[in-house]
Amino acid sequence: MICYWAKEGGADIIAYFNKYPNRFQLWHVKDVKEVGASGTMDFKTIFENAELSGMKYPVVEQEEYTTTPLEGVKQSFDFLNAAEYVK
């Protein structure tokens, strides 16, 4: 599941996890810019439902940056690494 585009398309991500448990082993974790920078995505709720979804592999995807690509990836990594809800 590409979490950002699912939300932008109007989907309720958690409703999908409930309707299709254990079917979303691979996530694209994405936001408008660096992960966590915009506040657009409710990553806390999404990651709290990781077990329900069956998530095994979260992959950070980034298309736009507020800095250089390498610095942007580091910001995304640091955000997720510091988040207590990411296991």
GROMACS .gro file of N, CA and C in nm:
model
  261
    1MET      N    1   0.084  -0.118   0.000
    1MET     CA    2   0.000   0.000   0.000
    1MET      C    3   0.088   0.124   0.000
    2ILE      N    4   0.056   0.216  -0.085
    2ILE     CA    5   0.122   0.347  -0.082
    2ILE      C    6   0.033   0.435   0.005
    3CYS      N    7   0.071   0.448   0.130
    3CYS     CA    8  -0.015   0.511   0.230
    3CYS      C    9  -0.057   0.653   0.190
    4TYR      N   10   0.035   0.732   0.142
    4TYR     CA   11   0.004   0.871   0.107
    4TYR      C   12  -0.101   0.878  -0.003
    5TRP      N   13  -0.082   0.804  -0.111
    5TRP     CA   14  -0.174   0.812  -0.224
    5TRP      C   15  -0.308   0.749  -0.190
    6ALA      N   16  -0.311   0.649  -0.104
    6ALA     CA   17  -0.438   0.594  -0.059
    6ALA      C   18  -0.518   0.701   0.015
    7LYS      N   19  -0.451   0.772   0.105
    7LYS     CA   20  -0.518   0.880   0.179
    7LYS      C   21  -0.561   0.992   0.085
    8GLU      N   22  -0.473   1.032  -0.003
    8GLU     CA   23  -0.505   1.141  -0.097
    8GLU      C   24  -0.621   1.104  -0.189
    9GLY      N   25  -0.637   0.976  -0.215
    9GLY     CA   26  -0.747   0.929  -0.297
    9GLY      C   27  -0.878   0.915  -0.220
   10GLY      N   28  -0.873   0.946  -0.090
   10GLY     CA   29  -0.993   0.942  -0.008
   10GLY      C   30  -1.015   0.813   0.067
   11ALA      N   31  -0.920   0.722   0.061
   11ALA     CA   32  -0.935   0.595   0.131
   11ALA      C   33  -0.910   0.611   0.280
   12ASP      N   34  -0.977   0.530   0.357
   12ASP     CA   35  -0.952   0.519   0.501
   12ASP      C   36  -0.857   0.401   0.518
   13ILE      N   37  -0.733   0.430   0.540
   13ILE     CA   38  -0.629   0.327   0.544
   13ILE      C   39  -0.660   0.221   0.649
   14ILE      N   40  -0.701   0.263   0.767
   14ILE     CA   41  -0.729   0.168   0.875
   14ILE      C   42  -0.850   0.082   0.840
   15ALA      N   43  -0.948   0.139   0.772
   15ALA     CA   44  -1.064   0.059   0.728
   15ALA      C   45  -1.019  -0.051   0.632
   16TYR      N   46  -0.923  -0.020   0.545
   16TYR     CA   47  -0.870  -0.123   0.455
   16TYR      C   48  -0.799  -0.232   0.535
   17PHE      N   49  -0.722  -0.193   0.636
   17PHE     CA   50  -0.654  -0.292   0.719
   17PHE      C   51  -0.756  -0.383   0.787
   18ASN      N   52  -0.866  -0.325   0.834
   18ASN     CA   53  -0.971  -0.404   0.900
   18ASN      C   54  -1.043  -0.494   0.801
   19LYS      N   55  -1.070  -0.444   0.683
   19LYS     CA   56  -1.142  -0.522   0.583
   19LYS      C   57  -1.056  -0.634   0.523
   20TYR      N   58  -0.926  -0.606   0.509
   20TYR     CA   59  -0.834  -0.703   0.448
   20TYR      C   60  -0.713  -0.725   0.540
   21PRO      N   61  -0.733  -0.783   0.658
   21PRO     CA   62  -0.621  -0.801   0.750
   21PRO      C   63  -0.512  -0.890   0.691
   22ASN      N   64  -0.391  -0.859   0.727
   22ASN     CA   65  -0.271  -0.935   0.687
   22ASN      C   66  -0.244  -0.933   0.537
   23ARG      N   67  -0.300  -0.839   0.464
   23ARG     CA   68  -0.280  -0.834   0.320
   23ARG      C   69  -0.182  -0.727   0.275
   24PHE      N   70  -0.138  -0.645   0.366
   24PHE     CA   71  -0.052  -0.531   0.328
   24PHE      C   72   0.086  -0.548   0.389
   25GLN      N   73   0.162  -0.642   0.334
   25GLN     CA   74   0.295  -0.672   0.387
   25GLN      C   75   0.398  -0.565   0.352
   26LEU      N   76   0.376  -0.498   0.241
   26LEU     CA   77   0.470  -0.396   0.195
   26LEU      C   78   0.400  -0.262   0.195
   27TRP      N   79   0.457  -0.165   0.265
   27TRP     CA   80   0.403  -0.029   0.266
   27TRP      C   81   0.503   0.064   0.200
   28HIS      N   82   0.453   0.158   0.125
   28HIS     CA   83   0.533   0.273   0.084
   28HIS      C   84   0.496   0.383   0.183
   29VAL      N   85   0.590   0.419   0.267
   29VAL     CA   86   0.570   0.523   0.366
   29VAL      C   87   0.614   0.654   0.302
   30LYS      N   88   0.518   0.741   0.276
   30LYS     CA   89   0.544   0.861   0.198
   30LYS      C   90   0.462   0.974   0.253
   31ASP      N   91   0.510   1.095   0.232
   31ASP     CA   92   0.439   1.216   0.270
   31ASP      C   93   0.455   1.317   0.157
   32VAL      N   94   0.408   1.436   0.175
   32VAL     CA   95   0.420   1.539   0.071
   32VAL      C   96   0.567   1.564   0.038
   33LYS      N   97   0.645   1.582   0.139
   33LYS     CA   98   0.790   1.601   0.122
   33LYS      C   99   0.858   1.494   0.208
   34GLU      N  100   0.949   1.533   0.296
   34GLU     CA  101   1.012   1.437   0.386
   34GLU      C  102   0.907   1.378   0.480
   35VAL      N  103   0.924   1.252   0.515
   35VAL     CA  104   0.829   1.184   0.602
   35VAL      C  105   0.821   1.257   0.735
   36GLY      N  106   0.699   1.294   0.771
   36GLY     CA  107   0.675   1.363   0.897
   36GLY      C  108   0.687   1.514   0.892
   37ALA      N  109   0.738   1.568   0.783
   37ALA     CA  110   0.763   1.712   0.775
   37ALA      C  111   0.636   1.793   0.756
   38SER      N  112   0.539   1.739   0.687
   38SER     CA  113   0.420   1.818   0.655
   38SER      C  114   0.308   1.802   0.756
   39GLY      N  115   0.307   1.691   0.827
   39GLY     CA  116   0.196   1.665   0.919
   39GLY      C  117   0.071   1.618   0.846
   40THR      N  118   0.081   1.592   0.717
   40THR     CA  119  -0.033   1.547   0.639
   40THR      C  120  -0.077   1.406   0.678
   41MET      N  121   0.019   1.320   0.705
   41MET     CA  122  -0.010   1.180   0.733
   41MET      C  123  -0.013   1.153   0.883
   42ASP      N  124  -0.107   1.070   0.925
   42ASP     CA  125  -0.116   1.028   1.065
   42ASP      C  126  -0.039   0.897   1.079
   43PHE      N  127   0.093   0.909   1.077
   43PHE     CA  128   0.177   0.789   1.081
   43PHE      C  129   0.161   0.713   1.212
   44LYS      N  130   0.132   0.782   1.320
   44LYS     CA  131   0.115   0.714   1.449
   44LYS      C  132   0.003   0.610   1.439
   45THR      N  133  -0.114   0.651   1.392
   45THR     CA  134  -0.227   0.559   1.380
   45THR      C  135  -0.198   0.448   1.280
   46ILE      N  136  -0.135   0.483   1.170
   46ILE     CA  137  -0.104   0.383   1.068
   46ILE      C  138  -0.009   0.277   1.124
   47PHE      N  139   0.100   0.320   1.188
   47PHE     CA  140   0.197   0.225   1.241
   47PHE      C  141   0.141   0.146   1.360
   48GLU      N  142   0.050   0.205   1.435
   48GLU     CA  143  -0.012   0.131   1.545
   48GLU      C  144  -0.097   0.015   1.493
   49ASN      N  145  -0.132   0.017   1.367
   49ASN     CA  146  -0.210  -0.089   1.304
   49ASN      C  147  -0.126  -0.177   1.213
   50ALA      N  148   0.003  -0.172   1.228
   50ALA     CA  149   0.094  -0.250   1.142
   50ALA      C  150   0.068  -0.400   1.154
   51GLU      N  151   0.047  -0.448   1.274
   51GLU     CA  152   0.025  -0.592   1.292
   51GLU      C  153  -0.105  -0.635   1.224
   52LEU      N  154  -0.210  -0.557   1.239
   52LEU     CA  155  -0.337  -0.586   1.174
   52LEU      C  156  -0.321  -0.592   1.022
   53SER      N  157  -0.243  -0.501   0.968
   53SER     CA  158  -0.225  -0.494   0.822
   53SER      C  159  -0.139  -0.608   0.769
   54GLY      N  160  -0.055  -0.665   0.857
   54GLY     CA  161   0.038  -0.768   0.814
   54GLY      C  162   0.170  -0.712   0.765
   55MET      N  163   0.194  -0.583   0.791
   55MET     CA  164   0.314  -0.516   0.742
   55MET      C  165   0.441  -0.587   0.788
   56LYS      N  166   0.527  -0.614   0.691
   56LYS     CA  167   0.658  -0.670   0.718
   56LYS      C  168   0.769  -0.577   0.671
   57TYR      N  169   0.741  -0.501   0.564
   57TYR     CA  170   0.845  -0.420   0.500
   57TYR      C  171   0.795  -0.278   0.474
   58PRO      N  172   0.829  -0.184   0.561
   58PRO     CA  173   0.797  -0.045   0.530
   58PRO      C  174   0.910   0.014   0.446
   59VAL      N  175   0.875   0.070   0.332
   59VAL     CA  176   0.973   0.128   0.242
   59VAL      C  177   0.946   0.278   0.234
   60VAL      N  178   1.044   0.358   0.267
   60VAL     CA  179   1.027   0.502   0.260
   60VAL      C  180   1.042   0.545   0.115
   61GLU      N  181   0.942   0.618   0.070
   61GLU     CA  182   0.943   0.670  -0.066
   61GLU      C  183   0.937   0.822  -0.057
   62GLN      N  184   1.018   0.887  -0.136
   62GLN     CA  185   1.022   1.033  -0.132
   62GLN      C  186   1.038   1.086  -0.274
   63GLU      N  187   0.946   1.173  -0.314
   63GLU     CA  188   0.948   1.228  -0.449
   63GLU      C  189   0.993   1.374  -0.452
   64GLU      N  190   0.964   1.447  -0.345
   64GLU     CA  191   1.001   1.588  -0.338
   64GLU      C  192   1.078   1.614  -0.209
   65TYR      N  193   1.159   1.716  -0.211
   65TYR     CA  194   1.247   1.745  -0.098
   65TYR      C  195   1.243   1.894  -0.067
   66THR      N  196   1.266   1.926   0.060
   66THR     CA  197   1.282   2.066   0.097
   66THR      C  198   1.430   2.103   0.101
   67THR      N  199   1.516   2.002   0.095
   67THR     CA  200   1.662   2.020   0.095
   67THR      C  201   1.718   1.935  -0.019
   68THR      N  202   1.837   1.887  -0.004
   68THR     CA  203   1.893   1.795  -0.103
   68THR      C  204   1.830   1.657  -0.083
   69PRO      N  205   1.831   1.572  -0.185
   69PRO     CA  206   1.774   1.437  -0.168
   69PRO      C  207   1.837   1.360  -0.052
   70LEU      N  208   1.968   1.364  -0.037
   70LEU     CA  209   2.033   1.289   0.069
   70LEU      C  210   1.992   1.342   0.207
   71GLU      N  211   1.986   1.474   0.222
   71GLU     CA  212   1.943   1.531   0.350
   71GLU      C  213   1.796   1.499   0.377
   72GLY      N  214   1.715   1.500   0.272
   72GLY     CA  215   1.574   1.467   0.287
   72GLY      C  216   1.552   1.325   0.333
   73VAL      N  217   1.627   1.231   0.277
   73VAL     CA  218   1.617   1.091   0.318
   73VAL      C  219   1.661   1.077   0.464
   74LYS      N  220   1.765   1.149   0.502
   74LYS     CA  221   1.810   1.145   0.642
   74LYS      C  222   1.701   1.199   0.735
   75GLN      N  223   1.634   1.307   0.696
   75GLN     CA  224   1.526   1.361   0.778
   75GLN      C  225   1.413   1.259   0.795
   76SER      N  226   1.378   1.192   0.687
   76SER     CA  227   1.274   1.090   0.693
   76SER      C  228   1.316   0.975   0.784
   77PHE      N  229   1.439   0.930   0.768
   77PHE     CA  230   1.492   0.822   0.853
   77PHE      C  231   1.491   0.864   0.999
   78ASP      N  232   1.541   0.983   1.027
   78ASP     CA  233   1.548   1.030   1.166
   78ASP      C  234   1.409   1.041   1.228
   79PHE      N  235   1.312   1.089   1.151
   79PHE     CA  236   1.174   1.100   1.201
   79PHE      C  237   1.120   0.962   1.239
   80LEU      N  238   1.132   0.866   1.149
   80LEU     CA  239   1.079   0.733   1.175
   80LEU      C  240   1.157   0.661   1.284
   81ASN      N  241   1.288   0.679   1.286
   81ASN     CA  242   1.372   0.615   1.386
   81ASN      C  243   1.341   0.666   1.527
   82ALA      N  244   1.302   0.792   1.539
   82ALA     CA  245   1.273   0.851   1.669
   82ALA      C  246   1.129   0.826   1.715
   83ALA      N  247   1.042   0.786   1.624
   83ALA     CA  248   0.901   0.767   1.657
   83ALA      C  249   0.883   0.641   1.741
   84GLU      N  250   0.828   0.655   1.860
   84GLU     CA  251   0.812   0.540   1.948
   84GLU      C  252   0.715   0.435   1.896
   85TYR      N  253   0.627   0.475   1.805
   85TYR     CA  254   0.529   0.382   1.751
   85TYR      C  255   0.582   0.299   1.635
   86VAL      N  256   0.700   0.330   1.583
   86VAL     CA  257   0.761   0.251   1.477
   86VAL      C  258   0.847   0.145   1.542
   87LYS      N  259   0.818   0.018   1.512
   87LYS     CA  260   0.892  -0.091   1.576
   87LYS      C  261   0.984  -0.159   1.479
   0.00000   0.00000   0.00000
